[in-house]
XYZ file of C-alpha atoms in Angstrom:
543
model
C 13.915 5.348 109.583
C 10.474 6.180 110.934
C 7.429 8.154 109.888
C 3.695 8.707 109.875
C 1.340 7.121 107.417
C 0.941 9.340 104.374
C 4.441 10.806 104.854
C 7.895 10.050 103.463
C 11.061 8.645 105.002
C 14.438 8.652 103.366
C 17.994 7.387 103.787
C 21.337 8.472 102.319
C 24.063 6.000 101.445
C 27.692 6.756 100.581
C 29.430 4.191 98.405
C 33.069 3.934 97.540
C 33.541 2.086 94.209
C 35.983 2.270 91.281
C 33.459 0.872 88.813
C 29.887 1.980 88.121
C 27.309 1.217 90.827
C 23.809 -0.271 90.437
C 21.223 -0.039 93.229
C 17.997 -1.937 93.859
C 15.691 -0.920 96.655
C 13.535 -3.945 97.652
C 9.953 -3.808 98.905
C 9.573 -3.795 102.699
C 7.852 -6.459 104.760
C 6.405 -6.452 108.285
C 6.661 -9.459 110.543
C 3.154 -10.722 111.035
C 1.985 -9.372 107.747
C 2.071 -6.139 105.771
C 4.126 -4.855 102.871
C 5.347 -1.467 101.684
C 6.259 -0.483 98.103
C 9.893 -0.277 96.936
C 11.644 2.880 97.612
C 12.621 5.353 94.889
C 16.435 5.303 94.491
C 18.385 8.382 93.364
C 21.935 9.237 92.433
C 22.679 12.429 94.368
C 24.631 14.463 91.823
C 27.143 17.111 92.886
C 27.020 20.726 91.778
C 29.632 23.501 92.144
C 29.542 25.915 95.030
C 31.739 28.843 93.923
C 31.117 31.132 96.917
C 29.346 30.875 100.277
C 26.390 32.738 101.623
C 27.558 35.559 103.909
C 25.590 37.407 106.565
C 26.346 40.997 105.609
C 25.787 42.102 102.080
C 28.700 44.326 101.115
C 27.972 47.728 99.656
C 29.997 50.230 97.695
C 28.867 53.666 96.583
C 25.339 52.774 97.557
C 25.284 49.703 95.336
C 24.712 46.102 96.332
C 27.913 44.229 95.909
C 26.733 40.727 96.786
C 25.581 38.291 99.409
C 28.371 35.745 98.828
C 32.077 35.420 99.291
C 34.945 32.981 99.551
C 36.281 34.956 102.555
C 34.184 33.804 105.506
C 34.146 35.448 108.850
C 33.946 33.334 112.017
C 30.227 34.150 112.164
C 29.692 33.078 108.547
C 31.457 29.733 109.049
C 28.910 28.732 111.739
C 26.126 28.680 109.192
C 27.376 26.890 106.133
C 28.021 23.152 105.710
C 31.233 23.522 103.564
C 33.605 26.297 102.696
C 33.654 27.287 99.025
C 34.951 26.756 96.452
C 33.830 23.126 96.466
C 31.201 20.805 95.116
C 28.119 19.786 97.089
C 25.668 16.895 96.825
C 22.250 18.206 95.808
C 20.414 16.922 92.715
C 18.219 13.802 92.877
C 18.592 12.009 89.535
C 16.719 8.669 89.282
C 19.219 5.827 89.717
C 20.460 3.893 86.627
C 22.616 0.861 86.345
C 26.002 2.541 85.948
C 26.353 5.399 88.387
C 29.860 6.884 88.650
C 31.774 9.719 90.322
C 35.313 10.788 89.570
C 37.663 10.949 92.545
C 34.968 10.801 95.216
C 32.350 8.447 96.706
C 28.936 7.960 95.117
C 26.053 9.392 97.168
C 22.694 7.624 96.901
C 19.307 8.498 98.346
C 16.319 6.160 98.789
C 12.903 7.741 99.385
C 10.022 5.697 100.781
C 6.420 6.873 100.422
C 4.418 5.368 103.312
C 0.822 4.588 102.184
C -2.081 5.974 104.179
C -3.392 2.521 104.885
C -0.083 0.872 105.896
C -0.292 -1.309 108.982
C 1.727 0.232 111.877
C 4.869 -1.604 112.883
C 8.396 -2.229 111.887
C 9.176 -3.079 108.281
C 12.400 -4.561 107.092
C 14.124 -4.804 103.739
C 17.467 -4.240 102.092
C 19.143 -2.114 99.520
C 21.164 -4.217 97.062
C 24.370 -2.724 95.542
C 26.403 -4.065 92.681
C 29.748 -2.758 91.320
C 31.561 -4.994 88.850
C 31.825 -8.394 90.510
C 31.248 -7.041 93.988
C 27.875 -7.267 95.825
C 26.621 -5.686 99.009
C 23.287 -5.876 100.847
C 22.436 -3.110 103.252
C 19.641 -3.861 105.730
C 16.960 -1.134 106.011
C 14.380 -0.773 108.747
C 11.346 1.552 108.720
C 9.025 2.016 111.665
C 5.564 3.030 110.552
C 3.586 4.869 113.268
C -0.150 4.697 113.600
C -0.508 8.470 113.156
C -1.803 9.371 109.690
C -1.506 12.665 107.906
C -4.858 14.250 107.036
C -5.973 13.686 103.407
C -6.451 17.439 102.753
C -3.277 19.524 103.111
C -3.742 22.673 105.166
C -0.468 24.436 104.476
C -0.449 26.521 101.254
C 2.771 26.449 99.296
C 3.978 28.273 96.195
C 7.337 28.339 94.470
C 7.348 30.796 91.614
C 8.669 29.371 88.396
C 9.860 30.957 85.145
C 8.114 29.682 82.001
C 10.678 31.098 79.567
C 13.551 29.461 81.459
C 11.872 26.091 80.991
C 12.067 26.589 77.260
C 15.586 27.956 77.352
C 17.326 25.303 79.444
C 15.612 22.411 77.642
C 16.062 23.857 74.180
C 12.340 23.762 73.157
C 10.038 26.350 71.736
C 7.633 27.904 74.201
C 4.065 26.525 73.881
C 5.146 23.792 71.444
C 3.903 20.270 72.275
C 7.351 19.248 73.684
C 7.079 22.331 75.901
C 3.666 21.288 77.254
C 5.072 17.833 77.972
C 7.935 19.387 79.979
C 5.596 21.773 81.737
C 3.537 18.793 82.959
C 6.700 17.149 84.333
C 7.507 20.357 86.247
C 3.898 20.471 87.613
C 4.072 16.785 88.609
C 7.327 17.277 90.474
C 5.998 20.307 92.344
C 2.743 18.569 93.305
C 4.702 15.464 94.476
C 6.535 17.768 96.877
C 3.313 19.247 98.233
C 3.135 22.522 96.359
C -0.550 23.550 96.294
C -0.561 26.779 94.318
C 0.660 27.552 90.746
C 1.210 31.001 89.429
C 0.663 32.552 86.043
C 2.965 34.893 84.315
C 1.672 37.328 81.615
C 2.849 34.857 78.913
C 0.138 32.440 80.093
C -2.613 34.885 79.282
C -1.066 35.598 75.905
C -1.757 39.292 76.425
C -1.263 41.588 73.451
C -2.160 45.261 73.281
C -2.988 46.443 69.774
C -4.115 50.017 69.284
C -5.190 50.238 72.910
C -7.150 46.980 72.789
C -6.216 44.085 75.041
C -6.301 40.581 73.512
C -6.124 37.391 75.623
C -5.403 33.867 74.556
C -8.104 32.107 76.544
C -7.431 28.767 74.806
C -3.882 28.688 76.094
C -4.979 29.981 79.481
C -7.568 27.201 79.932
C -5.138 24.447 78.837
C -2.516 25.768 81.337
C -4.938 25.938 84.279
C -6.371 22.497 83.605
C -2.839 20.972 83.346
C -2.018 22.046 86.904
C -5.407 21.218 88.347
C -5.217 17.721 86.813
C -1.861 17.228 88.615
C -3.456 17.953 92.005
C -2.950 21.670 92.539
C -5.826 23.446 94.320
C -4.964 27.164 94.165
C -4.466 29.509 91.175
C -2.131 32.532 91.505
C -2.722 35.385 89.128
C 0.149 37.420 87.692
C 1.067 40.803 89.187
C -0.915 43.407 87.319
C 1.836 46.093 87.787
C 5.475 46.455 88.574
C 7.616 49.189 90.038
C 10.633 50.495 88.197
C 12.887 51.503 91.078
C 12.938 51.917 94.853
C 12.397 55.635 94.330
C 9.127 55.424 92.354
C 5.851 56.277 94.059
C 3.763 54.529 91.348
C 3.803 51.321 89.334
C 3.506 50.527 85.639
C 1.593 48.038 83.505
C 4.736 46.392 82.246
C 2.681 43.826 80.170
C 1.257 46.682 78.099
C 4.574 47.863 76.723
C 5.271 47.634 72.987
C 8.477 45.814 73.867
C 9.045 42.391 75.373
C 8.437 41.700 79.056
C 12.078 40.911 79.553
C 13.106 44.241 78.050
C 10.440 46.034 80.054
C 11.905 44.580 83.271
C 15.254 45.790 82.112
C 13.658 49.109 81.188
C 16.399 51.016 83.030
C 18.657 50.370 79.990
C 16.608 52.747 77.818
C 14.933 54.917 80.377
C 17.693 57.525 80.406
C 17.461 57.929 76.629
C 13.636 57.760 76.479
C 11.640 60.416 78.267
C 8.352 58.574 77.733
C 8.238 55.953 80.506
C 5.132 54.401 78.991
C 7.166 53.316 75.966
C 9.537 51.410 78.203
C 7.624 50.567 81.333
C 3.954 50.702 80.323
C 1.420 53.248 81.507
C 1.027 54.146 85.174
C -1.378 51.577 86.633
C -3.825 53.996 88.230
C -4.199 56.506 85.372
C -7.307 56.496 83.123
C -5.229 54.770 80.464
C -4.051 52.147 82.979
C -7.579 51.655 84.320
C -8.943 51.141 80.832
C -6.358 48.520 80.016
C -6.919 46.697 83.293
C -10.627 46.615 82.682
C -10.026 44.916 79.288
C -7.858 42.270 80.971
C -9.299 41.612 84.406
C -13.070 41.854 83.688
C -13.144 39.129 80.966
C -10.629 37.113 82.973
C -12.919 37.085 85.980
C -15.883 36.061 83.833
C -13.775 33.296 82.331
C -12.868 31.941 85.747
C -16.422 32.155 86.951
C -17.824 30.229 84.024
C -15.504 27.347 84.937
C -16.020 27.442 88.693
C -12.492 28.611 89.395
C -13.082 31.960 91.118
C -13.088 30.517 94.554
C -9.576 29.039 94.127
C -8.097 32.153 92.422
C -5.787 34.636 94.134
C -4.747 37.883 92.444
C -1.419 39.635 92.859
C -1.308 43.408 92.475
C 2.365 44.261 92.750
C 5.278 42.834 94.688
C 6.604 44.314 97.939
C 4.976 47.797 97.968
C 7.166 50.423 99.634
C 6.050 53.044 102.163
C 5.857 55.829 99.553
C 3.696 53.560 97.389
C 1.089 52.757 100.071
C -1.542 55.146 98.731
C -0.934 54.009 95.176
C -1.187 50.383 96.278
C -4.517 50.860 98.072
C -5.873 52.712 95.001
C -4.805 49.900 92.717
C -6.321 47.232 94.973
C -9.642 49.086 94.790
C -9.477 49.096 90.993
C -8.770 45.354 90.971
C -11.631 44.595 93.346
C -13.985 46.733 91.247
C -13.077 44.748 88.145
C -13.012 41.342 89.882
C -15.753 41.440 92.594
C -15.047 39.016 95.392
C -11.473 38.214 94.282
C -8.850 37.376 96.907
C -5.823 39.690 96.780
C -2.408 38.425 97.978
C 1.042 40.029 97.918
C 4.391 39.983 99.612
C 4.297 43.078 101.848
C 6.550 44.849 104.367
C 4.442 47.774 105.544
C 1.431 48.312 107.816
C 0.011 51.322 105.883
C -1.791 49.050 103.449
C -3.802 47.151 106.144
C -7.160 46.187 104.827
C -6.043 45.932 101.190
C -5.187 42.227 101.197
C -6.958 38.970 101.822
C -3.635 37.129 102.136
C -0.689 39.024 103.628
C 2.831 37.584 102.963
C 5.558 39.291 105.014
C 9.148 38.023 105.159
C 10.274 36.238 108.299
C 12.618 39.037 109.337
C 10.090 40.441 111.739
C 10.516 37.600 114.133
C 8.270 34.786 115.328
C 6.455 36.730 118.032
C 5.643 39.612 115.703
C 4.438 37.320 112.967
C 2.339 35.253 115.393
C 0.705 38.422 116.633
C 0.134 39.625 113.088
C -1.369 36.261 112.102
C -3.761 36.302 115.081
C -4.824 39.885 114.470
C -5.357 39.248 110.748
C -7.337 36.036 111.446
C -9.806 37.973 113.604
C -10.690 40.170 110.647
C -10.729 37.366 108.076
C -7.272 37.928 106.646
C -4.821 34.987 106.038
C -1.129 35.348 106.880
C 1.706 33.521 105.124
C 5.450 34.313 105.090
C 8.260 34.187 102.569
C 12.025 33.953 102.316
C 14.303 34.963 99.413
C 17.922 36.242 99.326
C 17.421 36.988 102.984
C 17.400 36.410 105.848
C 20.881 34.912 106.145
C 23.174 33.869 109.012
C 21.374 32.033 111.786
C 17.984 32.467 110.159
C 16.033 29.714 108.491
C 16.375 29.645 104.749
C 17.041 27.081 101.980
C 20.369 28.164 100.467
C 22.514 25.517 98.864
C 25.256 25.760 101.487
C 22.966 25.727 104.527
C 22.207 22.577 106.610
C 19.157 20.730 105.298
C 17.555 20.877 108.721
C 17.033 24.578 108.215
C 15.026 23.967 105.047
C 12.876 21.437 106.865
C 12.267 23.789 109.789
C 10.891 26.478 107.513
C 7.516 24.845 107.986
C 7.882 24.315 111.778
C 8.185 28.101 111.649
C 4.749 28.130 110.000
C 3.474 26.250 113.049
C 4.995 28.456 115.730
C 3.836 31.655 113.965
C 0.421 30.310 113.055
C 1.002 31.325 109.475
C -0.861 29.215 106.921
C 1.358 29.403 103.832
C 4.886 29.882 102.447
C 6.083 31.629 99.314
C 9.483 31.463 97.623
C 10.352 33.262 94.410
C 12.776 30.660 92.966
C 11.729 27.187 91.723
C 13.754 27.536 88.462
C 14.768 31.166 88.161
C 18.038 30.416 86.383
C 19.817 33.621 85.488
C 20.258 34.512 81.815
C 22.095 31.880 79.756
C 23.951 30.389 82.730
C 24.027 26.526 82.918
C 22.873 25.840 86.499
C 24.924 22.584 86.534
C 28.098 24.622 85.901
C 27.426 27.732 88.054
C 25.261 28.043 91.174
C 26.293 31.531 92.347
C 24.799 33.888 89.788
C 26.833 36.673 88.208
C 26.138 40.082 89.661
C 23.014 41.508 88.067
C 22.545 45.168 87.102
C 19.221 46.431 88.489
C 17.811 49.960 88.635
C 19.178 50.286 92.141
C 22.631 48.827 91.759
C 24.435 45.503 91.537
C 22.871 42.449 93.127
C 24.559 39.094 93.622
C 22.328 36.339 94.952
C 23.209 33.548 97.362
C 23.805 29.978 96.067
C 20.569 28.084 95.577
C 18.302 31.102 96.030
C 17.365 31.100 92.341
C 16.329 27.438 92.063
C 15.563 24.229 93.905
C 14.998 22.008 90.858
C 17.451 21.071 88.130
C 17.018 20.558 84.383
C 17.808 17.383 82.474
C 17.638 16.946 78.699
C 13.910 16.266 78.621
C 13.398 15.880 82.386
C 13.378 17.961 85.549
C 15.024 16.699 88.751
C 14.301 17.406 92.351
C 16.898 18.015 95.077
C 17.780 17.141 98.670
C 16.545 20.648 99.555
C 13.192 20.094 97.851
C 12.791 16.756 99.638
C 13.684 18.400 102.977
C 11.071 21.059 102.303
C 8.438 18.423 101.547
C 9.350 16.532 104.768
C 8.904 19.854 106.716
C 5.463 20.389 105.172
C 4.486 16.864 106.290
C 5.811 17.728 109.791
C 3.589 20.813 109.791
C 0.482 18.769 108.834
C 1.085 16.437 111.740
C 1.692 19.315 114.157
C -1.463 21.185 113.012
C -3.551 17.977 113.326
C -2.378 17.413 116.868
C -2.867 21.092 117.832
C -6.628 20.578 117.126
C -6.759 18.174 120.083
C -6.940 20.164 123.362
C -5.681 17.094 125.188
C -2.392 17.127 123.182
C -1.695 20.662 122.214
C 0.312 21.675 125.300
C 2.481 18.574 125.103
C 2.969 19.178 121.390
C 4.088 22.784 121.995
C 6.568 21.667 124.715
C 8.216 19.298 122.196
C 8.144 21.971 119.457
C 9.803 24.383 121.899
C 12.767 21.984 122.073
C 13.112 22.184 118.296
C 12.443 25.805 117.425
C 11.931 29.048 119.381
C 11.994 31.483 116.530
C 13.624 32.001 113.110
C 17.107 32.302 114.621
C 16.929 29.913 117.534
C 16.437 26.326 116.437
C 18.046 22.872 116.528
C 21.083 22.127 114.376
C 21.602 18.573 115.490
C 19.692 16.117 113.278
C 19.942 13.291 115.880
C 18.291 15.424 118.589
C 15.762 16.563 116.012
C 14.845 12.939 115.202
C 14.336 12.250 118.916
C 11.833 15.108 119.134
C 10.025 13.849 116.062
C 9.703 10.372 117.579
C 8.079 11.875 120.656
C 5.546 13.696 118.443
C 4.759 10.568 116.461
C 4.360 8.562 119.594
C 1.949 11.126 120.979
C 0.020 11.411 117.707
C -0.208 7.656 117.479
C -1.832 7.017 120.858
C -5.369 7.458 119.576
C -4.689 6.750 115.909
C -4.230 2.987 115.917
């Protein structure tokens, strides 16, 4: 293993044993002096993979029929690690003294956090294994380079999470004290994997509309924000103020102002046909006088609340997600209303269209446009003071970078090398824990087809979540660790790009790893060779 100071390095072990296995990761020592902490040992738990991700989403009668299948084409097979149905190693559960697997080897993972002040050099240790009367000692070596990651992370990261699902899968009442304890564990896990931004759903604000008056639970809101800030987050992401109902709508609705639950409002298509008054199901149109009046009662006191606590500078406001071409005028109008009610606020949204240019402070397109287009967009936006991120979700698939459960882990890591080559400064994903309905994620990783206003949708494995629930714990995954490692790679690349003496050599090495979202390394050994070159280059003036 090898790595920069301030980064992580990890190793996987595969153990064959009939009895339970115990693991002990010893501290590491450097010849001539120096010591590193013990590694964190994990049992890598398997989860089912019922179907594979496929490139082409099948359609029938204009409806989505899914993005998964057990019938793979030759093209599909090139991009998945195993053919479904099968089970796949994924969840990082802290190791205990009696780890077992039925009818297969035990997979272990040891993660080493390299301190910022570690002395450069080669450290040696061992991982001790016990199973019944058997013992084994596996030598471990970690080379610490002189390069040190900067103390302040540049890359902005957000994984959206579902607050109700936390309550559901852990069997606790939302906003009870056990719930707050769990929420802090989720926050701590996210922060440990370099997430910088946390988002707020309408439940956080405790919004209630009674006789046209908006009431906000500021006590809950303040506790929530302080919890995440205490865990090291630096950016606050406000809930979308509106939501579209279907791909055909030209306007959006204040879904949080419905007299029915948010979940039912999102599923408003169920009653829309039998209810002519959309406001009863979807909330009022956001840009009407009624909508403006409700927004004023929410956003104006919210902005004052944030200002009184010094949080306005770190706050980003969503308007609505993925505006469509026919909604461009409506979107611009709604952004003006938000800016009027929250003077100086930064607006960010996932967007696909150019007709809303000038409306956002942070633009978040998908990576389907290609690296060259996104690099050009990022450069143009930067000149006018606009920041550019990017996002992935149920697409792109095939050769593209993404973080599906059945994709090679190197693709998840390279998501943030893509940030570097496109000069985008952030990454958004919709699914930290977006478990679907009452499904147990340990038993089913490919969600059932979902009825939406525009047809059936079946999501790829792992798209909905990258963390896993325990009884009163939340666990990370190999994919989440790979994503963190990619973020650390980005920080090293960005640091070196600041040095005009190094930037050209850095870019030549990067070019061997990734050209664009579809052309990138698949071989982990070759990738490690390129990383070593980067660390050697970064370390020449860092010792």
